[in-house]
Amino acid sequence: MIPAAFDYLRAESAEEALAALAEHGDDAKLLAGGMSLLPLMKLRLATPAVLVDVGRLTDLSYIRDGGDDLAIGALTRHRDLETSELLGGQCGVLRAVAAQVGDNQVRHRGTIGGSLAHGDPASDLPAALLALDAKFVARGPGGERAIAAGDFFRGFLETALAPDELLTEVRVPKTGASGFNYQKFNRRAQDWATVGAVAVGNGSTHVALVNMGTTPLRAAGVEAALVAGASIADAAEHAAEGTEPPSDLNASPEYREHLARVLVRRALTEANG
């Protein structure tokens, strides 16, 4: 449980962090709250030669009204999302989901950008942002680019971020203070979700799943059934379509498929209640 040896650099600005990534290439990893990276390092599943600490870049920690959407700095901590009055009124689902991330210690250290860049399919916030059709802003040597949430998650712990890019901002639509629900099944309150389901109503209903494949997933079968006029109960029966749930000590694939159907039904019922 001891990480391999590494060099440590503390970036004083986003530009300094990008310069370090450019210099060290694949040997470097960004460190924000450390809630995702450090456990992997302790298990020797990640062995970066250089850690570039961006956790003190306060200019990347904010929640702002951007007009048509809300802009959230990538280093905004989960606790700030959980307590934001702006999010509560304009995008309540993100505030509600953030409140279910880990425990208080995790929420006070972990950042939204770190959670997204890690790309864990069992994480709560990536699925919520997928359901919201959020956009992620990345900065690299060639400037800034916006990446749609649907294009961001590529594979298990793999995202569209290039090795020399820094995630700087998340942009989410204003969906209001209601019309959403997040259902999370886990063994203990602070555990990763065995399965999770988030439903967001914003003109049409979007549904996303946690821990039902190698990436966060949209429940396309459920959404299509709702568009076709199916009842909530009938639409929820499509929850496991197109998924590849893992098998581990917590649940079999078959049990996760059952959970997905149950949780989607509950989430849709509460969101429309």
Coordinates of N, CA, C and O in Angstrom, one line a residue, residues 87-162:
L87 N -26.5 26.4 -7.6 CA -26.9 25.1 -8.1 C -28.2 24.7 -7.6 O -29.0 24.1 -8.4
G88 N -28.5 24.9 -6.4 CA -29.8 24.5 -5.8 C -31.0 25.0 -6.6 O -32.0 24.4 -6.8
G89 N -30.9 26.3 -7.1 CA -32.0 26.9 -7.8 C -31.9 26.7 -9.3 O -33.0 26.6 -9.9
Q90 N -30.7 26.5 -9.8 CA -30.6 26.4 -11.3 C -30.3 25.1 -11.9 O -30.6 24.8 -13.0
C91 N -29.7 24.2 -11.0 CA -29.4 22.8 -11.5 C -29.3 21.9 -10.3 O -28.3 21.4 -9.9
G92 N -30.5 21.7 -9.7 CA -30.6 21.0 -8.4 C -30.1 19.6 -8.5 O -29.6 19.1 -7.4
V93 N -30.1 19.0 -9.6 CA -29.7 17.6 -9.7 C -28.2 17.5 -9.4 O -27.8 16.5 -8.7
L94 N -27.4 18.4 -9.8 CA -25.9 18.3 -9.6 C -25.6 18.5 -8.1 O -24.8 17.8 -7.5
R95 N -26.4 19.4 -7.5 CA -26.2 19.6 -6.0 C -26.6 18.3 -5.3 O -25.9 17.9 -4.3
A96 N -27.7 17.7 -5.7 CA -28.2 16.5 -5.0 C -27.2 15.3 -5.1 O -27.0 14.6 -4.2
V97 N -26.7 15.2 -6.3 CA -25.8 14.0 -6.6 C -24.5 14.3 -5.9 O -23.9 13.3 -5.3
A98 N -24.0 15.5 -5.8 CA -22.7 15.8 -5.1 C -22.8 15.4 -3.7 O -21.8 15.0 -3.0
A99 N -24.0 15.6 -3.1 CA -24.2 15.3 -1.7 C -24.1 13.8 -1.4 O -24.0 13.4 -0.2
Q100 N -24.1 12.9 -2.4 CA -24.1 11.5 -2.2 C -22.7 10.9 -2.6 O -22.5 9.7 -2.6
V101 N -21.7 11.8 -2.8 CA -20.4 11.3 -3.2 C -19.6 11.0 -1.9 O -19.4 11.9 -1.0
G102 N -19.2 9.8 -1.7 CA -18.4 9.3 -0.6 C -18.9 9.8 0.8 O -20.1 9.7 1.1
D103 N -18.0 10.3 1.6 CA -18.3 10.8 2.9 C -17.8 12.3 3.0 O -17.4 12.8 2.0
N104 N -18.0 12.9 4.2 CA -17.6 14.3 4.3 C -16.2 14.6 4.0 O -15.8 15.6 3.4
Q105 N -15.3 13.7 4.4 CA -13.9 13.9 4.1 C -13.6 13.9 2.6 O -12.8 14.7 2.1
V106 N -14.2 13.0 1.9 CA -14.0 12.9 0.5 C -14.6 14.1 -0.2 O -14.0 14.7 -1.1
R107 N -15.8 14.6 0.2 CA -16.4 15.7 -0.4 C -15.7 17.0 -0.1 O -15.7 17.9 -0.9
H108 N -15.0 17.1 1.0 CA -14.2 18.3 1.3 C -12.9 18.3 0.6 O -12.2 19.4 0.5
R109 N -12.4 17.2 0.0 CA -11.1 17.2 -0.7 C -11.3 16.9 -2.2 O -10.6 17.5 -3.0
G110 N -12.2 16.1 -2.6 CA -12.4 15.7 -4.0 C -12.9 16.9 -4.8 O -13.7 17.7 -4.3
T111 N -12.6 16.9 -6.1 CA -13.0 17.9 -7.0 C -13.8 17.4 -8.2 O -13.6 16.2 -8.5
I112 N -14.6 18.2 -8.7 CA -15.4 17.7 -9.9 C -14.5 17.4 -11.1 O -14.8 16.4 -11.7
G113 N -13.5 18.2 -11.3 CA -12.6 17.9 -12.4 C -11.8 16.6 -12.2 O -11.7 15.8 -13.1
G114 N -11.4 16.3 -11.0 CA -10.7 15.1 -10.7 C -11.6 13.9 -10.9 O -11.1 12.8 -11.5
S115 N -12.8 14.0 -10.5 CA -13.8 12.9 -10.7 C -14.0 12.6 -12.2 O -14.0 11.4 -12.6
L116 N -14.1 13.6 -13.0 CA -14.4 13.5 -14.4 C -13.1 12.9 -15.1 O -13.2 12.0 -15.9
A117 N -12.0 13.5 -14.8 CA -10.7 13.1 -15.5 C -10.4 11.6 -15.2 O -9.8 10.9 -16.0
H118 N -10.8 11.2 -14.0 CA -10.5 9.8 -13.6 C -11.4 8.8 -14.4 O -11.0 7.8 -14.8
G119 N -12.7 9.3 -14.7 CA -13.5 8.5 -15.6 C -14.0 7.2 -15.1 O -14.3 6.2 -15.8
D120 N -14.2 7.1 -13.7 CA -14.6 5.8 -13.1 C -16.1 5.6 -13.4 O -16.9 6.5 -13.0
P121 N -16.5 4.5 -14.0 CA -18.0 4.3 -14.2 C -18.8 4.1 -13.0 O -20.0 4.2 -13.0
A122 N -18.1 3.9 -11.8 CA -18.9 3.7 -10.6 C -19.0 5.0 -9.8 O -19.6 5.1 -8.8
S123 N -18.5 6.1 -10.4 CA -18.6 7.4 -9.8 C -19.9 8.1 -10.1 O -20.5 7.9 -11.1
D124 N -20.3 8.9 -9.1 CA -21.7 9.5 -9.2 C -21.8 10.7 -10.2 O -22.7 10.7 -11.1
L125 N -20.9 11.7 -10.1 CA -21.0 12.9 -10.9 C -20.8 12.7 -12.4 O -21.6 13.4 -13.1
P126 N -20.0 11.8 -12.9 CA -19.9 11.7 -14.3 C -21.2 11.3 -15.0 O -21.6 11.8 -16.0
A127 N -22.0 10.4 -14.3 CA -23.3 10.0 -14.8 C -24.3 11.1 -14.8 O -25.0 11.3 -15.8
A128 N -24.3 11.9 -13.8 CA -25.2 13.1 -13.7 C -24.9 14.1 -14.8 O -25.8 14.6 -15.4
L129 N -23.6 14.3 -15.1 CA -23.2 15.3 -16.1 C -23.5 14.7 -17.5 O -23.8 15.5 -18.4
L130 N -23.5 13.4 -17.6 CA -23.9 12.8 -18.9 C -25.4 13.0 -19.1 O -25.8 13.3 -20.2
A131 N -26.2 12.8 -18.1 CA -27.6 13.0 -18.2 C -27.9 14.5 -18.5 O -28.9 14.8 -19.2
L132 N -27.1 15.4 -18.0 CA -27.3 16.8 -18.3 C -26.8 17.3 -19.6 O -27.0 18.5 -20.0
D133 N -26.2 16.4 -20.4 CA -25.5 16.9 -21.6 C -24.6 18.0 -21.4 O -24.6 19.0 -22.1
A134 N -23.8 17.9 -20.4 CA -22.8 18.9 -20.0 C -21.7 19.0 -21.0 O -21.5 18.1 -21.9
K135 N -20.9 20.0 -21.0 CA -19.7 20.2 -21.8 C -18.6 20.5 -20.9 O -18.7 21.1 -19.9
F136 N -17.4 19.9 -21.3 CA -16.2 20.0 -20.5 C -15.2 20.8 -21.3 O -14.9 20.5 -22.5
V137 N -14.5 21.8 -20.7 CA -13.6 22.6 -21.3 C -12.2 22.2 -20.9 O -11.8 22.1 -19.7
A138 N -11.4 21.9 -21.9 CA -10.0 21.4 -21.7 C -9.0 22.4 -22.3 O -9.3 23.0 -23.4
R139 N -7.9 22.7 -21.6 CA -6.9 23.6 -22.1 C -5.6 22.8 -22.4 O -5.1 22.1 -21.5
G140 N -5.0 23.1 -23.5 CA -3.7 22.4 -23.9 C -2.9 23.3 -24.7 O -3.1 24.5 -24.8
P141 N -1.8 22.8 -25.2 CA -0.9 23.7 -26.0 C -1.5 24.4 -27.2 O -1.1 25.5 -27.6
G142 N -2.6 23.8 -27.7 CA -3.3 24.4 -28.9 C -4.4 25.3 -28.5 O -5.1 25.7 -29.4
G143 N -4.6 25.6 -27.2 CA -5.7 26.4 -26.7 C -6.8 25.6 -26.1 O -6.5 24.5 -25.6
E144 N -8.0 26.2 -26.0 CA -9.1 25.5 -25.4 C -10.0 24.8 -26.4 O -10.1 25.2 -27.5
R145 N -10.6 23.8 -25.9 CA -11.7 23.1 -26.7 C -12.8 22.6 -25.7 O -12.5 22.3 -24.6
A146 N -14.0 22.5 -26.2 CA -15.1 22.0 -25.5 C -15.4 20.6 -25.9 O -15.5 20.3 -27.1
I147 N -15.6 19.7 -25.0 CA -15.9 18.3 -25.3 C -17.3 18.0 -24.7 O -17.5 18.2 -23.5
A148 N -18.2 17.5 -25.5 CA -19.5 17.0 -25.1 C -19.3 15.8 -24.1 O -18.5 15.0 -24.3
A149 N -20.2 15.8 -23.1 CA -20.1 14.7 -22.1 C -20.2 13.3 -22.8 O -19.6 12.4 -22.4
G150 N -21.1 13.3 -23.8 CA -21.2 12.0 -24.6 C -20.0 11.5 -25.3 O -19.9 10.4 -25.7
D151 N -19.1 12.4 -25.5 CA -17.8 12.1 -26.3 C -16.6 12.0 -25.3 O -15.5 11.6 -25.8
F152 N -16.8 12.3 -24.1 CA -15.7 12.4 -23.1 C -15.2 11.1 -22.6 O -14.0 10.9 -22.5
F153 N -16.1 10.2 -22.2 CA -15.8 8.9 -21.6 C -15.6 7.9 -22.7 O -16.5 7.5 -23.4
R154 N -14.3 7.4 -22.8 CA -13.9 6.5 -23.9 C -13.9 5.1 -23.5 O -14.1 4.2 -24.4
G155 N -13.5 4.7 -22.3 CA -13.3 3.4 -21.9 C -13.1 3.3 -20.4 O -13.2 4.4 -19.7
F156 N -12.8 2.2 -19.8 CA -12.6 2.1 -18.4 C -11.4 3.0 -18.0 O -10.3 2.8 -18.4
L157 N -11.7 4.0 -17.1 CA -10.7 4.9 -16.6 C -10.0 5.7 -17.8 O -8.9 6.1 -17.7
E158 N -10.7 5.8 -18.9 CA -10.1 6.5 -20.1 C -11.1 7.6 -20.6 O -12.3 7.4 -20.7
T159 N -10.5 8.7 -20.8 CA -11.3 9.9 -21.3 C -10.7 10.5 -22.5 O -9.6 10.1 -23.0
A160 N -11.4 11.5 -23.1 CA -10.9 12.1 -24.3 C -9.8 13.2 -24.0 O -9.3 13.8 -24.9
L161 N -9.4 13.4 -22.7 CA -8.4 14.3 -22.4 C -7.0 13.8 -23.0 O -6.7 12.6 -22.7
A162 N -6.3 14.7 -23.6 CA -5.0 14.3 -24.1 C -4.0 14.4 -22.9 O -4.2 15.1 -21.9

